[in-house]
C-alpha cells in the first residue's frame, strides 16, 4: 500500500537525511585526522635521525587545530625551535663552506601515516560516518 506524501515533505526529509550524513561524515573525518596527526606527532618525537642532546627540540613539537568550514587541518610544528626545523629537515650551507647533512624527520613520518588516513577517509565516506 502506497502512502501519500507531498513533494515538500519528501524534499524536507531528503534534505534532513543529507544533512545528517554530512554531519556524521564530517565528525568521523575530523576524528580520523586527529588520530593521524597524533600518530605523526608521536613518530616525530620518537623516531628521529638527529642527536637531540638535551631533548628540548623534540619536546617542542605540538599539534595545532586549524579548522575552517568544510576543511579539517592539523599542523605539526615545533613551538620553541620553529626556525630550526627546516634546517634539520633539509640540511643547510655552513658559514665557511660545505653543507650540514639533512636529517629528514617530518616528511618520513607524514609519508608513513598519510596513506592510511586517505584510505580511512574513503572508508568513512562509503560507510556514511
Short mmCIF file of N, CA and C in Angstrom, two decimals:
data_model
loop_
_atom_site.label_atom_id
_atom_site.label_comp_id
_atom_site.label_asym_id
_atom_site.label_seq_id
_atom_site.Cartn_x
_atom_site.Cartn_y
_atom_site.Cartn_z
N UNK A 1 0.84 -1.17 0.00
CA UNK A 1 0.00 0.00 0.00
C UNK A 1 0.89 1.24 0.00
N UNK A 2 0.63 2.14 -0.87
CA UNK A 2 1.42 3.36 -1.00
C UNK A 2 0.91 4.42 -0.05
N UNK A 3 1.81 5.14 0.50
CA UNK A 3 1.46 6.22 1.42
C UNK A 3 1.51 7.53 0.65
N UNK A 4 0.62 8.42 0.98
CA UNK A 4 0.60 9.72 0.31
C UNK A 4 1.49 10.68 1.08
N UNK A 5 2.46 11.24 0.37
CA UNK A 5 3.38 12.21 0.97
C UNK A 5 3.56 13.33 -0.05
N UNK A 6 3.56 14.54 0.41
CA UNK A 6 3.69 15.66 -0.52
C UNK A 6 5.14 15.80 -0.96
N UNK A 7 5.31 16.47 -2.05
CA UNK A 7 6.66 16.72 -2.60
C UNK A 7 7.48 17.54 -1.61
N UNK A 8 6.84 18.50 -0.96
CA UNK A 8 7.55 19.34 0.01
C UNK A 8 8.06 18.53 1.19
N UNK A 9 7.24 17.59 1.66
CA UNK A 9 7.66 16.74 2.77
C UNK A 9 8.80 15.82 2.35
N UNK A 10 8.72 15.30 1.13
CA UNK A 10 9.77 14.42 0.61
C UNK A 10 11.10 15.19 0.51
N UNK A 11 11.02 16.41 -0.03
CA UNK A 11 12.22 17.24 -0.15
C UNK A 11 12.82 17.55 1.22
N UNK A 12 11.96 17.84 2.19
CA UNK A 12 12.45 18.14 3.53
C UNK A 12 13.12 16.92 4.16
N UNK A 13 12.56 15.73 3.96
CA UNK A 13 13.15 14.51 4.51
C UNK A 13 14.48 14.18 3.83
N UNK A 14 14.56 14.38 2.54
CA UNK A 14 15.82 14.14 1.82
C UNK A 14 16.88 15.12 2.31
N UNK A 15 16.52 16.37 2.46
CA UNK A 15 17.46 17.39 2.95
C UNK A 15 17.93 17.04 4.36
N UNK A 16 17.01 16.61 5.21
CA UNK A 16 17.36 16.24 6.58
C UNK A 16 18.33 15.05 6.59
N UNK A 17 18.07 14.05 5.75
CA UNK A 17 18.94 12.87 5.68
C UNK A 17 20.33 13.24 5.16
N UNK A 18 20.38 14.11 4.17
CA UNK A 18 21.69 14.52 3.62
C UNK A 18 22.47 15.34 4.64
N UNK A 19 21.78 16.19 5.38
CA UNK A 19 22.46 16.99 6.41
C UNK A 19 23.02 16.08 7.51
N UNK A 20 22.24 15.07 7.90
CA UNK A 20 22.70 14.12 8.92
C UNK A 20 23.92 13.34 8.42
N UNK A 21 23.87 12.90 7.16
CA UNK A 21 25.00 12.18 6.55
C UNK A 21 26.25 13.06 6.55
N UNK A 22 26.09 14.30 6.13
CA UNK A 22 27.22 15.22 6.06
C UNK A 22 27.82 15.47 7.44
N UNK A 23 26.96 15.66 8.44
CA UNK A 23 27.45 15.88 9.80
C UNK A 23 28.19 14.66 10.33
N UNK A 24 27.65 13.47 10.08
CA UNK A 24 28.30 12.24 10.54
C UNK A 24 29.65 12.04 9.88
N UNK A 25 29.71 12.26 8.57
CA UNK A 25 30.96 12.09 7.84
C UNK A 25 31.98 13.13 8.30
N UNK A 26 31.56 14.37 8.47
CA UNK A 26 32.49 15.43 8.91
C UNK A 26 33.08 15.12 10.28
N UNK A 27 32.25 14.66 11.20
CA UNK A 27 32.74 14.32 12.54
C UNK A 27 33.72 13.15 12.49
N UNK A 28 33.41 12.14 11.69
CA UNK A 28 34.29 10.97 11.59
C UNK A 28 35.61 11.34 10.91
N UNK A 29 35.57 12.20 9.91
CA UNK A 29 36.80 12.64 9.23
C UNK A 29 37.67 13.44 10.19
N UNK A 30 37.05 14.33 10.97
CA UNK A 30 37.82 15.12 11.94
C UNK A 30 38.50 14.21 12.96
N UNK A 31 37.80 13.18 13.39
CA UNK A 31 38.37 12.23 14.34
C UNK A 31 39.54 11.45 13.70
N UNK A 32 39.38 11.06 12.44
CA UNK A 32 40.45 10.33 11.74
C UNK A 32 41.67 11.21 11.53
N UNK A 33 41.45 12.48 11.20
CA UNK A 33 42.57 13.42 11.01
C UNK A 33 43.29 13.64 12.33
N UNK A 34 42.54 13.77 13.43
CA UNK A 34 43.16 13.91 14.75
C UNK A 34 44.04 12.70 15.08
N UNK A 35 43.51 11.52 14.82
CA UNK A 35 44.26 10.30 15.12
C UNK A 35 45.54 10.22 14.28
N UNK A 36 45.44 10.55 12.99
CA UNK A 36 46.63 10.53 12.13
C UNK A 36 47.65 11.57 12.58
N UNK A 37 47.18 12.75 12.98
CA UNK A 37 48.10 13.79 13.46
C UNK A 37 48.80 13.35 14.74
N UNK A 38 48.06 12.67 15.62
CA UNK A 38 48.68 12.15 16.84
C UNK A 38 49.75 11.11 16.52
N UNK A 39 49.48 10.25 15.54
CA UNK A 39 50.46 9.24 15.14
C UNK A 39 51.70 9.89 14.54
N UNK A 40 51.51 10.90 13.71
CA UNK A 40 52.66 11.61 13.11
C UNK A 40 53.46 12.31 14.19
N UNK A 41 52.77 12.96 15.13
CA UNK A 41 53.46 13.65 16.22
C UNK A 41 54.27 12.67 17.05
N UNK A 42 53.70 11.53 17.37
CA UNK A 42 54.41 10.51 18.15
C UNK A 42 55.63 10.01 17.38
N UNK A 43 55.47 9.80 16.08
CA UNK A 43 56.58 9.33 15.24
C UNK A 43 57.72 10.35 15.23
N UNK A 44 57.38 11.63 15.10
CA UNK A 44 58.40 12.69 15.07
C UNK A 44 59.13 12.75 16.40
N UNK A 45 58.41 12.56 17.49
CA UNK A 45 59.03 12.65 18.82
C UNK A 45 59.89 11.43 19.17
N UNK A 46 59.60 10.28 18.58
CA UNK A 46 60.34 9.07 18.99
C UNK A 46 61.34 8.59 17.95
N UNK A 47 61.03 8.65 16.69
CA UNK A 47 61.91 8.08 15.65
C UNK A 47 62.57 9.18 14.84
N UNK A 48 63.53 9.85 15.41
CA UNK A 48 64.23 10.92 14.70
C UNK A 48 65.69 10.52 14.48
N UNK A 49 66.25 10.89 13.31
CA UNK A 49 67.62 10.50 12.98
C UNK A 49 68.71 11.42 13.56
N UNK A 50 68.34 12.56 14.12
CA UNK A 50 69.32 13.51 14.64
C UNK A 50 69.59 13.23 16.12
N UNK A 51 70.70 13.75 16.60
CA UNK A 51 71.04 13.59 18.02
C UNK A 51 70.56 14.83 18.76
N UNK A 52 69.54 14.65 19.58
CA UNK A 52 68.98 15.74 20.37
C UNK A 52 69.60 15.65 21.76
N UNK A 53 70.68 16.38 21.97
CA UNK A 53 71.46 16.25 23.20
C UNK A 53 70.65 16.54 24.46
N UNK A 54 69.84 17.60 24.43
CA UNK A 54 69.12 17.98 25.64
C UNK A 54 67.67 17.52 25.62
N UNK A 55 67.15 17.18 24.47
CA UNK A 55 65.75 16.78 24.36
C UNK A 55 64.80 17.95 24.18
N UNK A 56 65.29 19.17 24.20
CA UNK A 56 64.43 20.35 24.08
C UNK A 56 63.78 20.46 22.71
N UNK A 57 64.53 20.13 21.65
CA UNK A 57 63.97 20.22 20.30
C UNK A 57 62.80 19.25 20.15
N UNK A 58 62.99 18.04 20.58
CA UNK A 58 61.96 17.01 20.44
C UNK A 58 60.74 17.34 21.30
N UNK A 59 60.93 17.85 22.48
CA UNK A 59 59.82 18.19 23.37
C UNK A 59 58.96 19.33 22.84
N UNK A 60 59.53 20.15 21.95
CA UNK A 60 58.83 21.33 21.47
C UNK A 60 57.76 21.07 20.43
N UNK A 61 57.65 19.86 19.89
CA UNK A 61 56.67 19.59 18.84
C UNK A 61 55.25 19.58 19.41
N UNK A 62 54.34 20.20 18.67
CA UNK A 62 52.95 20.32 19.07
C UNK A 62 52.04 20.07 17.88
N UNK A 63 50.77 19.80 18.20
CA UNK A 63 49.73 19.65 17.19
C UNK A 63 48.76 20.80 17.39
N UNK A 64 48.43 21.50 16.32
CA UNK A 64 47.52 22.63 16.38
C UNK A 64 46.34 22.39 15.43
N UNK A 65 45.13 22.71 15.90
CA UNK A 65 43.94 22.62 15.06
C UNK A 65 43.77 23.90 14.27
N UNK A 66 43.53 23.77 12.99
CA UNK A 66 43.24 24.93 12.13
C UNK A 66 42.06 24.56 11.25
N UNK A 67 40.89 24.44 11.85
CA UNK A 67 39.70 24.07 11.10
C UNK A 67 39.05 25.30 10.49
N UNK A 68 38.53 25.11 9.30
CA UNK A 68 37.76 26.12 8.59
C UNK A 68 36.49 25.42 8.13
N UNK A 69 35.48 26.17 7.75
CA UNK A 69 34.26 25.50 7.26
C UNK A 69 34.56 24.58 6.08
N UNK A 70 34.24 23.31 6.23
CA UNK A 70 34.47 22.35 5.16
C UNK A 70 35.90 21.85 5.06
N UNK A 71 36.74 22.20 6.03
CA UNK A 71 38.15 21.81 5.96
C UNK A 71 38.67 21.50 7.36
N UNK A 72 39.25 20.31 7.50
CA UNK A 72 39.82 19.90 8.78
C UNK A 72 41.33 19.85 8.63
N UNK A 73 42.04 20.65 9.41
CA UNK A 73 43.50 20.69 9.30
C UNK A 73 44.13 20.56 10.67
N UNK A 74 45.24 19.83 10.72
CA UNK A 74 46.07 19.74 11.91
C UNK A 74 47.49 20.05 11.46
N UNK A 75 48.18 20.86 12.23
CA UNK A 75 49.54 21.26 11.88
C UNK A 75 50.48 20.76 12.97
N UNK A 76 51.52 20.06 12.55
CA UNK A 76 52.57 19.60 13.47
C UNK A 76 53.72 20.59 13.33
N UNK A 77 54.10 21.20 14.42
CA UNK A 77 55.15 22.22 14.39
C UNK A 77 55.91 22.22 15.70
N UNK A 78 57.03 22.91 15.70
CA UNK A 78 57.85 22.99 16.90
C UNK A 78 57.67 24.38 17.51
N UNK A 79 57.13 24.40 18.72
CA UNK A 79 56.80 25.66 19.36
C UNK A 79 58.02 26.50 19.70
N UNK A 80 59.05 25.88 20.26
CA UNK A 80 60.23 26.63 20.70
C UNK A 80 61.27 26.83 19.60
N UNK A 81 61.46 25.80 18.78
CA UNK A 81 62.56 25.83 17.81
C UNK A 81 62.03 25.78 16.38
N UNK A 82 61.02 26.57 16.08
CA UNK A 82 60.40 26.55 14.77
C UNK A 82 61.36 26.99 13.66
N UNK A 83 62.36 27.80 13.99
CA UNK A 83 63.32 28.24 12.98
C UNK A 83 64.34 27.16 12.64
N UNK A 84 64.46 26.16 13.49
CA UNK A 84 65.46 25.11 13.30
C UNK A 84 64.92 23.94 12.48
N UNK A 85 63.62 23.79 12.39
CA UNK A 85 63.02 22.60 11.79
C UNK A 85 63.47 22.42 10.34
N UNK A 86 63.35 23.45 9.52
CA UNK A 86 63.73 23.29 8.11
C UNK A 86 65.23 23.08 7.94
N UNK A 87 66.03 23.60 8.85
CA UNK A 87 67.48 23.39 8.75
C UNK A 87 67.82 21.92 8.98
N UNK A 88 67.18 21.28 9.95
CA UNK A 88 67.41 19.86 10.18
C UNK A 88 66.77 19.00 9.09
N UNK A 89 65.58 19.38 8.67
CA UNK A 89 64.84 18.58 7.69
C UNK A 89 65.55 18.55 6.33
N UNK A 90 66.09 19.68 5.89
CA UNK A 90 66.65 19.77 4.55
C UNK A 90 68.17 19.96 4.51
N UNK A 91 68.80 20.18 5.65
CA UNK A 91 70.23 20.49 5.66
C UNK A 91 70.44 21.96 5.30
N UNK A 92 71.68 22.43 5.42
CA UNK A 92 71.94 23.83 5.10
C UNK A 92 73.43 24.02 4.85
N UNK A 93 73.76 25.18 4.27
CA UNK A 93 75.15 25.51 3.98
C UNK A 93 75.84 25.97 5.26
N UNK A 94 77.11 25.60 5.39
CA UNK A 94 77.90 26.08 6.52
C UNK A 94 78.45 27.46 6.21
N UNK A 95 78.78 28.18 7.23
CA UNK A 95 79.30 29.52 7.03
C UNK A 95 80.63 29.51 6.29
N UNK A 96 81.50 28.56 6.61
CA UNK A 96 82.82 28.51 5.98
C UNK A 96 82.88 27.67 4.72
N UNK A 97 81.75 27.23 4.21
CA UNK A 97 81.70 26.38 3.03
C UNK A 97 81.31 24.97 3.40
N UNK A 98 80.78 24.27 2.47
CA UNK A 98 80.31 22.91 2.72
C UNK A 98 78.85 22.91 3.15
N UNK A 99 78.38 21.73 3.49
CA UNK A 99 76.98 21.59 3.87
C UNK A 99 76.83 20.75 5.13
N UNK A 100 75.80 21.06 5.89
CA UNK A 100 75.40 20.24 7.03
C UNK A 100 74.41 19.22 6.49
N UNK A 101 74.55 17.95 6.86
CA UNK A 101 73.63 16.95 6.29
C UNK A 101 72.18 17.15 6.75
N UNK A 102 71.27 16.69 5.93
CA UNK A 102 69.84 16.77 6.25
C UNK A 102 69.47 15.59 7.16
N UNK A 103 68.56 15.83 8.07
CA UNK A 103 68.01 14.79 8.93
C UNK A 103 66.48 14.81 8.78
N UNK A 104 65.97 14.25 7.69
CA UNK A 104 64.52 14.28 7.48
C UNK A 104 63.79 13.54 8.61
N UNK A 105 62.85 14.23 9.24
CA UNK A 105 62.09 13.60 10.31
C UNK A 105 60.58 13.89 10.21
N UNK A 106 60.20 15.03 9.66
CA UNK A 106 58.77 15.32 9.49
C UNK A 106 58.19 14.63 8.26
N UNK A 107 58.84 14.75 7.12
CA UNK A 107 58.31 14.17 5.88
C UNK A 107 58.22 12.64 5.96
N UNK A 108 59.21 11.92 6.48
CA UNK A 108 59.04 10.46 6.58
C UNK A 108 57.87 10.05 7.48
N UNK A 109 57.65 10.78 8.56
CA UNK A 109 56.52 10.46 9.44
C UNK A 109 55.20 10.71 8.71
N UNK A 110 55.13 11.82 7.97
CA UNK A 110 53.92 12.12 7.20
C UNK A 110 53.69 11.06 6.12
N UNK A 111 54.75 10.72 5.39
CA UNK A 111 54.63 9.73 4.31
C UNK A 111 54.22 8.36 4.84
N UNK A 112 54.57 8.06 6.06
CA UNK A 112 54.21 6.76 6.64
C UNK A 112 52.73 6.69 7.02
N UNK A 113 52.18 7.80 7.54
CA UNK A 113 50.82 7.77 8.09
C UNK A 113 49.76 8.38 7.17
N UNK A 114 50.11 9.21 6.22
CA UNK A 114 49.12 9.86 5.35
C UNK A 114 48.36 8.88 4.46
N UNK A 115 48.99 7.88 3.86
CA UNK A 115 48.21 6.94 3.04
C UNK A 115 47.14 6.19 3.83
N UNK A 116 47.42 5.89 5.08
CA UNK A 116 46.42 5.23 5.92
C UNK A 116 45.24 6.16 6.16
N UNK A 117 45.50 7.45 6.32
CA UNK A 117 44.43 8.42 6.52
C UNK A 117 43.56 8.52 5.28
N UNK A 118 44.17 8.54 4.13
CA UNK A 118 43.41 8.62 2.88
C UNK A 118 42.46 7.43 2.74
N UNK A 119 42.95 6.24 3.04
CA UNK A 119 42.10 5.04 2.96
C UNK A 119 41.00 5.09 4.01
N UNK A 120 41.31 5.59 5.20
CA UNK A 120 40.31 5.69 6.26
C UNK A 120 39.20 6.67 5.87
N UNK A 121 39.56 7.78 5.25
CA UNK A 121 38.55 8.76 4.82
C UNK A 121 37.66 8.17 3.74
N UNK A 122 38.23 7.43 2.80
CA UNK A 122 37.41 6.77 1.77
C UNK A 122 36.43 5.80 2.41
N UNK A 123 36.88 5.07 3.41
CA UNK A 123 36.03 4.12 4.11
C UNK A 123 34.92 4.85 4.87
N UNK A 124 35.24 5.96 5.48
CA UNK A 124 34.23 6.75 6.21
C UNK A 124 33.15 7.24 5.25
N UNK A 125 33.55 7.73 4.09
CA UNK A 125 32.57 8.24 3.12
C UNK A 125 31.69 7.11 2.60
N UNK A 126 32.29 5.95 2.33
CA UNK A 126 31.49 4.81 1.87
C UNK A 126 30.48 4.36 2.92
N UNK A 127 30.89 4.36 4.19
CA UNK A 127 30.02 3.87 5.26
C UNK A 127 29.10 4.93 5.83
N UNK A 128 29.27 6.17 5.41
CA UNK A 128 28.39 7.23 5.89
C UNK A 128 28.69 7.71 7.30
N UNK A 129 29.94 7.61 7.70
CA UNK A 129 30.31 8.12 9.02
C UNK A 129 30.88 7.13 9.85
#
